[in-house]
Coordinates of C-alpha atoms and ligand atoms in Angstrom, one line a residue:
M1 CA 4.6 -23.8 48.4
S2 CA 2.8 -21.7 51.0
R3 CA -0.8 -22.1 51.8
I4 CA -3.1 -19.4 50.6
L5 CA -6.0 -19.0 52.9
S6 CA -9.0 -16.8 53.0
L7 CA -10.2 -15.5 56.3
T8 CA -13.7 -15.3 55.0
G9 CA -14.4 -18.5 56.8
L10 CA -13.5 -16.8 60.1
R11 CA -15.8 -13.9 59.3
K12 CA -18.5 -15.7 57.4
L13 CA -21.5 -14.2 59.0
P14 CA -20.6 -10.5 58.7
V15 CA -19.4 -11.0 55.1
L16 CA -22.6 -12.9 54.2
G17 CA -24.6 -10.0 55.7
L18 CA -22.5 -7.6 53.7
S19 CA -23.0 -9.4 50.5
L20 CA -26.7 -9.6 51.1
M21 CA -26.7 -5.9 51.8
M22 CA -24.8 -5.1 48.6
I23 CA -27.3 -7.2 46.5
L24 CA -30.2 -5.4 48.3
L25 CA -28.6 -2.0 47.6
L26 CA -28.0 -2.9 44.0
F27 CA -31.6 -4.0 43.7
V28 CA -32.9 -0.9 45.4
F29 CA -30.7 1.3 43.2
S30 CA -31.8 -0.5 40.1
T31 CA -35.4 -0.1 41.0
I32 CA -35.3 3.5 41.8
A33 CA -33.1 4.2 38.8
G34 CA -35.1 5.7 36.0
A35 CA -34.0 6.2 32.4
D36 CA -32.2 9.4 33.4
T37 CA -30.3 7.7 36.3
I38 CA -26.6 7.4 35.9
K39 CA -25.0 4.6 37.9
I40 CA -21.5 4.8 39.1
G41 CA -20.0 1.5 40.3
L42 CA -17.7 2.0 43.2
R43 CA -15.0 -0.2 44.6
A44 CA -15.9 0.1 48.3
H45 CA -12.5 -0.8 49.8
H46 CA -13.4 0.9 53.1
G47 CA -16.7 -1.0 53.4
I48 CA -20.1 0.1 52.1
E49 CA -21.0 2.6 54.8
Q50 CA -17.7 4.3 54.8
S51 CA -17.4 4.4 51.1
M52 CA -20.9 5.8 50.7
L53 CA -20.1 8.6 53.2
Q54 CA -17.0 9.3 51.2
W55 CA -18.5 9.3 47.6
E56 CA -22.3 10.0 47.9
K57 CA -21.7 13.7 47.8
T58 CA -19.7 13.4 44.6
A59 CA -22.7 11.7 42.9
D60 CA -24.9 14.5 44.3
Y61 CA -22.5 17.1 42.9
L62 CA -22.8 15.6 39.5
S63 CA -26.6 15.5 39.7
E64 CA -26.5 19.2 40.5
Q65 CA -24.1 20.0 37.7
I66 CA -25.9 17.9 35.2
P67 CA -29.5 18.3 36.3
E68 CA -30.9 16.2 33.4
H69 CA -29.5 13.1 35.1
K70 CA -29.6 11.6 38.6
F71 CA -26.2 10.2 39.5
I72 CA -26.1 7.4 42.1
M73 CA -23.2 5.5 43.6
I74 CA -23.4 1.7 43.6
P75 CA -20.8 0.5 46.1
L76 CA -19.4 -3.1 45.9
V77 CA -16.8 -4.4 48.3
G78 CA -15.5 -7.2 46.2
L79 CA -13.6 -6.5 43.0
T80 CA -15.0 -9.8 41.6
E81 CA -18.6 -8.6 42.1
L82 CA -17.7 -5.2 40.7
M83 CA -16.3 -6.9 37.6
E84 CA -19.3 -9.2 37.2
E85 CA -21.8 -6.3 37.5
A86 CA -19.7 -4.2 35.0
G87 CA -19.8 -7.2 32.6
Q88 CA -23.6 -7.1 32.8
N89 CA -23.7 -3.4 31.9
Q90 CA -24.9 -2.4 35.3
F91 CA -22.9 0.8 35.3
D92 CA -22.4 3.9 33.3
F93 CA -19.2 4.9 35.1
I94 CA -16.9 3.2 37.5
L95 CA -14.6 4.4 40.2
T96 CA -12.1 1.6 40.9
N97 CA -8.5 0.8 41.4
P98 CA -6.0 0.9 38.5
S99 CA -5.6 -2.8 37.9
S100 CA -9.3 -3.6 38.0
Y101 CA -9.7 -0.7 35.5
I102 CA -7.1 -2.2 33.2
E103 CA -9.0 -5.5 33.3
M104 CA -12.2 -3.7 32.5
E105 CA -10.5 -1.9 29.7
F106 CA -9.5 -5.2 28.2
R107 CA -12.7 -7.0 28.8
F108 CA -15.4 -4.4 28.3
G109 CA -13.8 -1.6 26.4
A110 CA -13.9 0.8 29.4
S111 CA -11.7 3.9 29.3
A112 CA -10.3 6.3 32.0
I113 CA -11.6 9.8 31.6
L114 CA -10.0 11.3 34.8
T115 CA -7.6 10.4 37.5
L116 CA -8.3 11.1 41.2
R117 CA -6.2 13.7 43.0
N118 CA -6.3 12.3 46.5
K119 CA -6.0 14.6 49.5
R120 CA -3.7 13.6 52.2
L121 CA -2.6 16.0 54.9
G122 CA -4.3 18.8 53.0
K123 CA -2.3 18.1 49.8
P124 CA -3.2 16.6 46.5
Y125 CA -1.7 13.3 45.4
S126 CA -2.3 11.4 42.2
Q127 CA -0.1 8.5 43.0
F128 CA -0.2 5.7 45.5
G129 CA 1.5 2.4 46.4
A130 CA 1.5 -0.4 49.0
V131 CA 2.9 -0.6 52.5
I132 CA 4.4 -3.8 53.8
F133 CA 4.4 -3.7 57.6
T134 CA 4.8 -5.7 60.7
R135 CA 4.5 -5.1 64.4
K136 CA 7.2 -2.9 65.8
D137 CA 8.1 -5.6 68.3
N138 CA 8.6 -8.2 65.7
N139 CA 12.4 -8.5 65.5
E140 CA 12.4 -11.4 63.0
I141 CA 11.1 -9.3 60.1
N142 CA 13.3 -6.4 59.0
N143 CA 13.3 -6.8 55.2
I144 CA 11.4 -8.5 52.5
H145 CA 13.4 -11.8 52.6
D146 CA 12.6 -12.1 56.3
L147 CA 9.0 -12.8 55.2
Q148 CA 10.1 -16.3 54.3
G149 CA 8.0 -18.9 56.1
K150 CA 5.9 -16.1 57.8
K151 CA 2.1 -15.6 57.8
I152 CA 1.2 -12.7 55.6
V153 CA -2.2 -11.0 55.4
A154 CA -3.8 -8.7 52.8
V155 CA -7.3 -7.6 51.9
S156 CA -7.8 -9.6 48.7
K157 CA -5.8 -11.2 45.9
P158 CA -6.9 -8.8 43.2
A159 CA -6.5 -5.7 45.4
F160 CA -4.1 -3.3 43.7
G161 CA -2.5 -1.0 46.3
G162 CA -3.5 -3.5 48.9
W163 CA -1.7 -6.5 47.4
R164 CA -0.6 -6.6 43.8
V165 CA 1.8 -3.6 44.0
A166 CA 3.5 -5.3 47.0
V167 CA 3.7 -8.7 45.3
R168 CA 5.4 -7.1 42.3
E169 CA 7.8 -5.1 44.5
M170 CA 8.8 -8.3 46.4
L171 CA 9.3 -10.1 43.1
S172 CA 11.6 -7.4 41.9
E173 CA 13.6 -8.0 45.1
G174 CA 13.8 -11.7 44.1
F175 CA 11.2 -12.8 46.7
D176 CA 8.2 -14.8 45.4
I177 CA 5.7 -14.4 48.2
Y178 CA 3.4 -17.2 47.1
E179 CA 6.3 -19.6 47.0
E180 CA 8.3 -18.5 50.0
A181 CA 5.9 -17.2 52.6
G182 CA 4.7 -19.7 55.2
Q183 CA 1.1 -18.7 54.6
V184 CA -0.7 -16.0 52.6
S185 CA -4.2 -15.1 53.7
F186 CA -6.8 -12.6 52.6
S187 CA -9.2 -10.9 55.0
G188 CA -11.7 -10.5 52.2
G189 CA -13.2 -7.4 53.9
I190 CA -11.8 -4.0 54.3
Q191 CA -8.2 -2.8 54.5
Q192 CA -8.5 -1.7 58.2
D193 CA -9.0 -5.4 59.1
V194 CA -5.6 -6.2 57.7
V195 CA -4.0 -3.8 60.1
S196 CA -6.0 -5.2 63.0
I197 CA -5.0 -8.7 62.2
V198 CA -1.3 -7.8 62.2
R199 CA -1.7 -5.7 65.3
L200 CA -3.4 -8.7 67.1
G201 CA -0.5 -10.9 66.0
I202 CA -2.7 -13.3 64.0
A203 CA -0.4 -12.6 61.0
D204 CA 3.3 -11.7 61.1
A205 CA 3.1 -9.1 58.4
G206 CA 0.5 -7.3 56.3
V207 CA 0.0 -5.3 53.2
V208 CA -2.3 -2.3 52.8
R209 CA -2.4 0.6 50.3
T210 CA -0.4 3.8 51.1
D211 CA -1.9 6.3 53.6
M212 CA -4.1 3.6 55.2
L213 CA -1.9 3.5 58.3
E214 CA -1.7 7.3 58.5
R215 CA -5.5 7.6 58.2
M216 CA -6.1 5.0 60.9
A217 CA -3.7 6.8 63.1
A218 CA -5.4 10.1 62.4
A219 CA -8.7 8.5 63.3
G220 CA -7.1 7.2 66.5
T221 CA -7.6 3.5 65.7
I222 CA -3.9 2.7 65.8
K223 CA -0.6 4.2 66.8
L224 CA 1.9 4.5 64.0
S225 CA 4.6 3.8 66.5
D226 CA 3.2 0.2 66.9
F227 CA 4.3 -0.7 63.4
K228 CA 7.5 -1.2 61.5
I229 CA 7.5 -0.6 57.7
I230 CA 9.4 -3.2 55.6
N231 CA 11.4 -2.1 52.6
Q232 CA 10.5 1.5 53.3
K233 CA 11.1 3.8 50.3
K234 CA 11.4 7.6 50.1
T235 CA 9.8 9.4 47.2
K236 CA 10.1 13.1 46.8
G237 CA 6.8 14.9 47.4
F238 CA 5.1 11.8 48.8
P239 CA 5.1 11.9 52.6
F240 CA 3.3 8.6 53.3
Y241 CA 4.8 5.3 54.3
H242 CA 5.4 3.2 51.2
S243 CA 7.3 0.0 50.5
T244 CA 6.9 0.0 46.8
Q245 CA 7.2 2.3 43.7
L246 CA 4.1 4.5 43.2
Y247 CA 1.4 4.1 40.7
P248 CA -1.3 6.5 39.3
E249 CA -4.4 7.0 41.6
W250 CA -7.8 5.6 40.9
P251 CA -9.3 6.5 37.5
F252 CA -12.8 7.6 36.9
V253 CA -13.9 5.2 34.2
K254 CA -16.4 5.5 31.4
M255 CA -18.0 2.2 30.2
R256 CA -18.0 1.5 26.5
D257 CA -21.7 2.2 25.9
T258 CA -21.8 5.4 27.9
S259 CA -22.3 8.4 25.6
S260 CA -19.3 10.6 25.0
V261 CA -21.4 13.7 25.4
L262 CA -22.4 12.6 28.9
S263 CA -18.7 11.6 29.6
K264 CA -17.5 15.0 28.5
K265 CA -20.1 16.7 30.8
V266 CA -19.1 14.5 33.7
A267 CA -15.3 15.1 33.1
L268 CA -15.9 18.8 32.9
A269 CA -18.0 18.9 36.0
L270 CA -15.4 17.0 38.0
L271 CA -12.4 18.9 36.6
T272 CA -14.0 22.2 37.6
M273 CA -15.0 21.0 41.1
P274 CA -13.7 23.5 43.7
M275 CA -11.2 22.1 46.2
D276 CA -13.3 23.1 49.1
H277 CA -16.5 21.7 47.7
P278 CA -18.4 19.5 50.2
A279 CA -18.1 16.6 47.8
A280 CA -14.3 16.9 47.6
I281 CA -14.1 17.3 51.4
A282 CA -16.3 14.2 52.0
G283 CA -14.4 12.3 49.3
K284 CA -11.1 13.3 50.9
Y285 CA -9.7 14.4 47.6
V286 CA -8.8 17.8 46.1
G287 CA -10.2 17.1 42.7
W288 CA -9.5 15.4 39.5
T289 CA -7.0 15.6 36.7
V290 CA -6.8 14.4 33.1
P291 CA -6.1 10.6 33.0
E292 CA -2.6 9.7 34.2
D293 CA -0.4 7.3 32.3
Y294 CA -1.5 3.8 33.4
R295 CA 1.4 2.0 31.5
S296 CA 3.1 1.3 34.8
V297 CA 0.0 -0.6 35.9
H298 CA 0.0 -2.6 32.6
K299 CA 3.6 -3.4 33.3
L300 CA 2.8 -4.6 36.8
M301 CA 0.0 -6.8 35.6
Q302 CA 2.3 -8.2 32.9
D303 CA 4.9 -9.0 35.5
L304 CA 2.4 -10.7 37.8
K305 CA 0.6 -12.3 34.9
V306 CA -2.8 -11.2 36.2
G307 CA -6.0 -10.0 34.6
P308 CA -5.7 -9.7 30.9
Y309 CA -2.0 -10.7 31.1
Q310 CA -2.8 -14.0 32.6
H311 CA -0.9 -15.8 29.8
Y312 CA 1.7 -13.0 29.3
S313 CA 5.3 -13.8 28.7
E314 CA 8.2 -11.4 28.1
D315 CA 9.5 -13.8 25.5
P316 CA 7.2 -12.9 22.5
V317 CA 7.5 -16.4 21.1
E318 CA 6.7 -18.0 24.5
H319 CA 3.9 -15.5 25.0
F320 CA 2.5 -16.2 21.6
F321 CA 2.4 -20.0 22.2
E322 CA 1.0 -19.6 25.7
Q323 CA -1.7 -17.3 24.5
Y324 CA -2.5 -18.7 21.1
L325 CA -1.4 -22.4 21.1
I326 CA -4.8 -23.7 20.1
H327 CA -5.3 -21.0 17.5
F328 CA -1.8 -21.7 16.3
I329 CA -2.5 -25.5 16.0
V330 CA -5.8 -24.8 14.2
A331 CA -4.1 -22.3 11.9
V332 CA -1.3 -24.8 11.1
C333 CA -3.9 -27.5 10.4
I334 CA -5.8 -25.2 8.2
L335 CA -2.6 -24.1 6.5
I336 CA -1.6 -27.8 5.9
S337 CA -5.0 -28.5 4.6
L338 CA -4.9 -25.5 2.3
V339 CA -1.4 -26.5 1.1
Y340 CA -2.6 -30.0 0.5
L341 CA -5.7 -28.8 -1.2
T342 CA -3.7 -26.4 -3.4
L343 CA -1.3 -29.2 -4.3
Y344 CA -4.2 -31.5 -4.9
I345 CA -6.0 -29.0 -7.1
F346 CA -2.7 -28.2 -8.8
A347 CA -2.2 -31.9 -9.5
I348 CA -5.7 -32.3 -10.8
N349 CA -5.3 -29.2 -12.9
R350 CA -2.2 -30.6 -14.4
R351 CA -3.9 -33.9 -15.1
L352 CA -6.8 -32.0 -16.6
V353 CA -4.5 -29.9 -18.8
T354 CA -2.7 -33.1 -20.0
A355 CA -6.0 -34.8 -20.6
K356 CA -7.3 -31.8 -22.4
N357 CA -4.2 -31.5 -24.6
K358 CA -4.6 -35.2 -25.4
Q359 CA -8.2 -34.7 -26.1
D360 CA -7.5 -31.7 -28.3
K361 CA -5.0 -33.8 -30.2
L362 CA -7.5 -36.6 -30.5
M363 CA -10.2 -34.2 -31.6
V364 CA -7.9 -32.8 -34.3
S365 CA -7.0 -36.3 -35.5
L366 CA -10.7 -37.3 -35.2
E367 CA -11.8 -34.3 -37.2
K368 CA -9.2 -35.1 -39.8
R369 CA -10.4 -38.7 -39.9
V370 CA -14.0 -37.7 -40.0
T371 CA -13.2 -35.3 -42.9
E372 CA -11.3 -38.0 -44.7
R373 CA -14.1 -40.6 -44.0
T374 CA -16.8 -38.1 -45.1
Q375 CA -14.8 -37.5 -48.2
D376 CA -14.5 -41.3 -48.7
L377 CA -18.2 -41.8 -48.0
L378 CA -19.2 -39.1 -50.4
V379 CA -17.0 -40.7 -53.1
A380 CA -18.4 -44.1 -52.1
K381 CA -22.0 -42.7 -52.1
E382 CA -21.4 -41.3 -55.6
H383 CA -20.0 -44.6 -56.7
A384 CA -22.9 -46.4 -55.1
E385 CA -25.4 -44.1 -56.7
E386 CA -23.7 -44.5 -60.0
A387 CA -23.7 -48.3 -59.5
N388 CA -27.3 -48.2 -58.5
R389 CA -28.2 -46.2 -61.6
A390 CA -26.1 -48.6 -63.7
K391 CA -27.8 -51.6 -62.0
T392 CA -31.3 -50.1 -62.7
D393 CA -30.3 -49.3 -66.2
F394 CA -28.9 -52.8 -66.6
L395 CA -31.9 -54.5 -65.1
S396 CA -34.5 -52.6 -67.1
T397 CA -32.4 -53.2 -70.3
M398 CA -31.8 -56.8 -69.4
S399 CA -35.4 -57.5 -68.4
H400 CA -36.5 -56.0 -71.6
E401 CA -33.9 -58.0 -73.5
L402 CA -34.8 -61.1 -71.6
R403 CA -38.6 -60.6 -71.7
T404 CA -38.8 -60.3 -75.5
P405 CA -37.1 -63.6 -76.2
L406 CA -38.8 -65.2 -73.2
N407 CA -42.2 -64.2 -74.4
A408 CA -41.2 -65.7 -77.8
V409 CA -40.1 -68.9 -76.1
L410 CA -43.4 -69.0 -74.2
G411 CA -45.4 -68.3 -77.4
F412 CA -43.7 -71.1 -79.3
A413 CA -44.0 -73.5 -76.3
Q414 CA -47.8 -72.8 -76.3
L415 CA -48.0 -73.6 -80.0
L416 CA -46.1 -76.8 -79.4
E417 CA -48.4 -77.6 -76.5
H418 CA -51.4 -77.2 -78.9
E419 CA -49.8 -79.4 -81.5
A420 CA -48.9 -82.1 -79.0
E421 CA -52.5 -82.0 -77.8
E422 CA -53.9 -82.3 -81.3
R423 CA -51.5 -85.1 -82.3
Q424 CA -51.9 -86.7 -78.9
L425 CA -48.2 -87.0 -78.1
P426 CA -48.1 -87.2 -74.3
Q427 CA -44.3 -87.1 -74.0
M428 CA -44.1 -84.0 -76.1
Q429 CA -47.1 -82.5 -74.1
E430 CA -45.2 -83.1 -70.8
N431 CA -42.0 -81.5 -72.2
T432 CA -43.7 -78.4 -73.5
N433 CA -45.5 -78.1 -70.1
E434 CA -42.0 -78.1 -68.5
I435 CA -40.8 -75.4 -70.9
L436 CA -44.0 -73.3 -70.1
Y437 CA -43.6 -73.7 -66.3
A438 CA -39.9 -72.8 -66.3
G439 CA -40.6 -69.9 -68.7
R440 CA -43.4 -68.4 -66.6
H441 CA -41.3 -68.8 -63.5
L442 CA -38.5 -66.9 -65.2
L443 CA -40.8 -64.2 -66.4
E444 CA -42.2 -63.8 -62.8
L445 CA -38.6 -63.6 -61.5
I446 CA -37.7 -61.0 -64.0
N447 CA -40.8 -59.0 -63.2
D448 CA -40.0 -59.2 -59.4
I449 CA -36.4 -58.1 -59.9
L450 CA -37.5 -55.2 -62.0
D451 CA -40.0 -54.1 -59.4
L452 CA -37.4 -54.3 -56.6
A453 CA -34.9 -52.4 -58.6
K454 CA -37.4 -49.7 -59.4
I455 CA -38.5 -49.3 -55.7
E456 CA -34.9 -49.1 -54.5
A457 CA -34.1 -46.6 -57.2
G458 CA -37.2 -44.5 -56.3
Q459 CA -38.6 -45.0 -59.7
Y460 CA -41.6 -46.9 -58.6
S461 CA -44.7 -44.6 -58.8
F462 CA -47.0 -44.5 -55.9
D463 CA -50.5 -43.0 -55.7
F464 CA -51.3 -42.4 -52.1
K465 CA -54.9 -42.1 -51.0
P466 CA -57.3 -43.6 -48.5
V467 CA -57.7 -47.3 -49.1
P468 CA -60.5 -49.4 -47.6
I469 CA -58.3 -52.1 -46.2
K470 CA -61.0 -54.6 -45.2
E471 CA -62.4 -54.6 -48.8
V472 CA -58.9 -55.0 -50.3
V473 CA -58.2 -57.9 -47.9
S474 CA -61.5 -59.6 -48.8
E475 CA -60.6 -59.2 -52.5
V476 CA -57.1 -60.7 -52.1
I477 CA -58.6 -63.6 -50.1
R478 CA -61.1 -64.3 -52.8
L479 CA -58.3 -64.3 -55.4
L480 CA -56.0 -66.6 -53.4
E481 CA -58.8 -68.9 -52.1
I482 CA -58.6 -71.0 -55.3
F483 CA -55.0 -71.9 -54.5
A484 CA -55.7 -72.5 -50.8
N485 CA -58.6 -74.8 -51.7
E486 CA -56.3 -76.7 -54.1
S487 CA -53.9 -77.3 -51.2
K488 CA -56.9 -78.0 -48.8
I489 CA -56.0 -75.0 -46.6
T490 CA -58.6 -73.0 -44.8
I491 CA -58.4 -69.2 -44.6
S492 CA -60.4 -67.3 -42.0
C493 CA -60.5 -63.6 -41.6
E494 CA -61.6 -61.7 -38.5
Y495 CA -62.3 -58.0 -38.0
E496 CA -64.8 -55.7 -36.3
E497 CA -67.7 -55.6 -38.7
D498 CA -69.1 -52.3 -37.7
E499 CA -65.8 -50.5 -37.6
Q500 CA -65.2 -48.7 -40.8
F501 CA -61.7 -47.3 -41.5
E502 CA -59.2 -46.7 -44.2
I503 CA -55.5 -46.7 -44.5
Y504 CA -53.4 -44.1 -46.3
A505 CA -51.5 -46.0 -48.9
D506 CA -50.9 -46.9 -52.5
L507 CA -53.6 -49.4 -53.5
R508 CA -51.5 -51.4 -55.9
S509 CA -48.7 -51.8 -53.3
V510 CA -51.1 -52.8 -50.6
K511 CA -52.5 -55.6 -52.8
Q512 CA -49.0 -56.7 -53.6
I513 CA -48.1 -56.8 -49.9
L514 CA -51.2 -58.8 -49.0
I515 CA -50.7 -61.2 -51.9
N516 CA -47.1 -61.9 -51.0
I517 CA -47.8 -62.6 -47.3
I518 CA -51.0 -64.6 -47.8
S519 CA -49.6 -66.6 -50.7
N520 CA -46.5 -67.4 -48.6
A521 CA -48.8 -68.7 -45.8
I522 CA -50.4 -71.0 -48.4
K523 CA -47.2 -72.0 -50.1
Y524 CA -45.2 -72.9 -46.9
N525 CA -48.1 -74.9 -45.4
H526 CA -49.4 -78.4 -45.7
P527 CA -52.8 -79.9 -46.6
G528 CA -55.3 -79.3 -43.8
G529 CA -53.4 -76.2 -42.7
V530 CA -55.2 -73.1 -41.4
I531 CA -54.5 -69.4 -42.1
D532 CA -55.9 -66.8 -39.7
I533 CA -56.1 -63.2 -40.9
R534 CA -57.0 -60.3 -38.6
I535 CA -57.3 -56.6 -39.1
K536 CA -57.4 -54.3 -36.1
K537 CA -57.5 -50.5 -35.8
Q538 CA -55.0 -49.3 -33.2
K539 CA -55.0 -46.2 -31.0
N540 CA -51.5 -45.1 -32.2
G541 CA -52.8 -44.2 -35.7
Y542 CA -52.0 -47.5 -37.3
C543 CA -53.9 -50.5 -38.6
K544 CA -52.5 -53.9 -37.6
F545 CA -52.8 -56.6 -40.3
T546 CA -51.8 -60.1 -39.1
V547 CA -51.5 -63.3 -41.0
T548 CA -50.9 -66.5 -38.9
D549 CA -50.3 -69.9 -40.4
N550 CA -49.6 -73.3 -38.9
G551 CA -47.3 -74.2 -41.6
D552 CA -43.5 -74.9 -41.8
G553 CA -42.3 -72.1 -39.7
I554 CA -38.8 -70.6 -40.0
E555 CA -35.7 -71.3 -37.9
K556 CA -34.9 -68.5 -35.5
K557 CA -31.4 -67.9 -36.8
L558 CA -32.7 -67.4 -40.3
L559 CA -35.6 -65.1 -39.5
D560 CA -33.5 -61.9 -40.1
S561 CA -32.5 -62.9 -43.5
I562 CA -35.9 -63.6 -45.1
F563 CA -36.4 -59.9 -46.0
D564 CA -33.1 -59.9 -48.0
P565 CA -33.5 -60.4 -51.7
F566 CA -33.0 -64.0 -53.1
Q567 CA -33.0 -65.5 -49.6
R568 CA -35.0 -68.7 -49.6
V569 CA -34.7 -70.4 -46.2
T570 CA -37.0 -73.3 -46.9
S571 CA -35.7 -76.8 -47.6
R572 CA -38.8 -77.7 -49.5
R573 CA -38.0 -78.3 -53.2
D574 CA -41.7 -78.6 -54.2
V575 CA -42.4 -74.9 -53.5
S576 CA -41.5 -72.5 -56.3
G577 CA -40.2 -69.0 -55.5
S578 CA -37.5 -66.5 -56.1
G579 CA -36.8 -65.2 -52.6
V580 CA -37.6 -61.6 -53.8
G581 CA -41.3 -61.3 -52.6
L582 CA -40.6 -60.4 -49.0
A583 CA -37.8 -58.0 -50.0
I584 CA -40.3 -56.1 -52.2
T585 CA -42.9 -56.3 -49.5
K586 CA -40.6 -54.8 -46.9
N587 CA -39.6 -52.0 -49.2
L588 CA -43.2 -51.2 -50.1
V589 CA -44.3 -51.2 -46.4
E590 CA -41.5 -48.8 -45.5
V591 CA -42.2 -46.5 -48.4
M592 CA -45.7 -46.2 -47.0
D593 CA -44.4 -45.3 -43.5
G594 CA -45.4 -48.7 -42.2
E595 CA -43.6 -51.6 -40.5
I596 CA -43.3 -55.3 -41.0
Q597 CA -42.5 -57.9 -38.3
V598 CA -42.3 -61.7 -38.2
K599 CA -42.6 -64.3 -35.4
S600 CA -42.1 -67.9 -36.2
T601 CA -41.6 -71.3 -34.6
F602 CA -39.9 -73.8 -36.7
G603 CA -42.3 -76.7 -37.6
K604 CA -45.3 -74.9 -36.0
G605 CA -46.0 -71.8 -38.0
S606 CA -45.4 -68.2 -38.5
T607 CA -47.1 -64.8 -37.9
F608 CA -46.5 -61.9 -40.2
T609 CA -47.6 -58.5 -39.0
V610 CA -47.8 -55.3 -41.0
L611 CA -48.7 -51.9 -39.6
F612 CA -50.4 -49.6 -42.1
K613 CA -50.8 -45.9 -41.5
L614 CA -54.5 -45.0 -40.9
A615 CA -56.0 -42.3 -43.1
D616 CA -57.2 -39.2 -41.0
Ligands
ADP701 P1 -40.3 -66.9 -52.1 O1 -40.5 -66.5 -53.5 O2 -39.2 -67.9 -51.9 O3 -41.5 -67.2 -51.4 P2 -40.2 -64.7 -50.3 O4 -39.3 -63.5 -50.3 O5 -41.6 -64.5 -50.4 O6 -39.6 -65.6 -51.4 O7 -39.9 -65.4 -49.0 C1 -38.5 -65.6 -48.6 C2 -38.4 -66.9 -47.8 O8 -39.1 -66.8 -46.6 C3 -39.1 -68.1 -48.4 O9 -38.3 -68.7 -49.4 C4 -39.4 -69.0 -47.3 O10 -38.3 -69.8 -47.0 C5 -39.6 -68.0 -46.1 N1 -41.1 -67.8 -45.9 C6 -41.8 -66.7 -46.2 N2 -43.0 -66.8 -45.7 C7 -43.1 -68.0 -45.0 C8 -44.1 -68.6 -44.2 N3 -45.3 -68.1 -44.1 N4 -43.8 -69.8 -43.7 C9 -42.6 -70.3 -43.8 N5 -41.6 -69.7 -44.4 C10 -41.8 -68.6 -45.1

């Protein structure tokens, strides 16, 4: 591959000075530019001074024609700088070569509003191309392929007429200058320098835009006869040396943000500029025409893969992959993810539908079962209610039927007891006592069963009213103290003396509850035992009544069953009872919206707690 050199190094100082001058100029122009100042960026391929001489008058002409604005030219030698400034919105219009215009069109939305009609030899030309040339005395170079291994010079790599046009022409001749030339270098300055470099023999051949040689010859800088044109072409109506096909002249470009009203005014002013106007004479042009077709420039840039066509390929598929490979990969990834997601959602959906169908079926069968069960339960409830009614009827009938003969038995037993007493028959006295004891126990049992049945059947009548609990407790203790004393058991009662409160309950039931619990604490105790009773008003609207004894206690596993009817969990045979008392107690407590709890340690004692609702 050939070496591509820049001669900038050789000419560092002047170019540095030039750059500084350009920046200074830009700064000065920007400073003096007011709101009504219109800036025209200019590709100064002849150098700043020369270009200003050429174009300043055109700006002045525009200022005259459109007096509300001051038009100024901002010349920049380098195409790269021009592009950068354009990118920073430094210009309203730009006058530049076709390929740099195409790039600006792509990058910044610029558009051509006119094409220059260049004046050469007194005639207008709207086309131009490139000239490939060598020194006349160079016998080694006669056609493009002779450039192989030679030193070639041009003004800059992005120059259009000064380079790209020639590169493309050489390519179409099957000669890749970058690959095959010995060295390609760029002077980096102005086109005239390229001619000088070739003339001095520093490079073997050079490339400049058309009419450059003729101009220099006209200015007396060179003699045309000193040079030889390579690949010379003839185009009708185009009298200048050219080695390439021709392309449309420089466009006058409007930037994207420039108003269309102003653009129209500018276009109109330039189109109507007289041929002999000082601006046209200074600018070396005859005027302007509507924009030429710049498609050939596009094609050139595509072929060279430069500017916006950097990644261009004629093969649309290859072009696509070159340009959009990353986008393509990302799109494919997104697509795969979407497909996966869709399939996943689809699968989930299917699972959901199956699950829902299953659930629906289950619901239907469940509803059916619930209906059936409800029906069964209703029937069972009816049966239970019927059975309950029958039980209550049976119990009340039976208790009546039992109590009448039982009372008779007890009456006669008492008569027998009197008689045994009078006749002093101790054996008979003992026997009648047994009959009386058993009879009374039976009567008690029948009464309890009847009470329980009545409560459960809702036939027990309650009279709810405020009940002074402390007084009732004292009364019950007084009643039961006789039995406690007989068994040598001490009862103590503790409550806040000054605190007066009442519970909302049925007095008869409350007494029954207290009697059942306290009498149990006496019954299931031993001589010397202690019973501790406490009454305490609570903040949650209840009164807490606690009876603690240090008697037999109850085994933990049996605790739950003591509230069931006929459940006696004691092993003591000396204590009489029917196992119904606590069942009645629990029922009564619950009817009164209360609660009963028990804690017990077998062999150590028990604590029964009842919560009664406080009266307001
Ligand atoms: P009972 O007429 O047998 O006393 P209850 O319904 O009053 O019937 O009591 C059920 C059973 O609970 C009793 O037989 C007894 O085994 C047990 N029980 C009740 N209170 C106590 C207590 N304070 N200490 C020990 N066991 C008790």
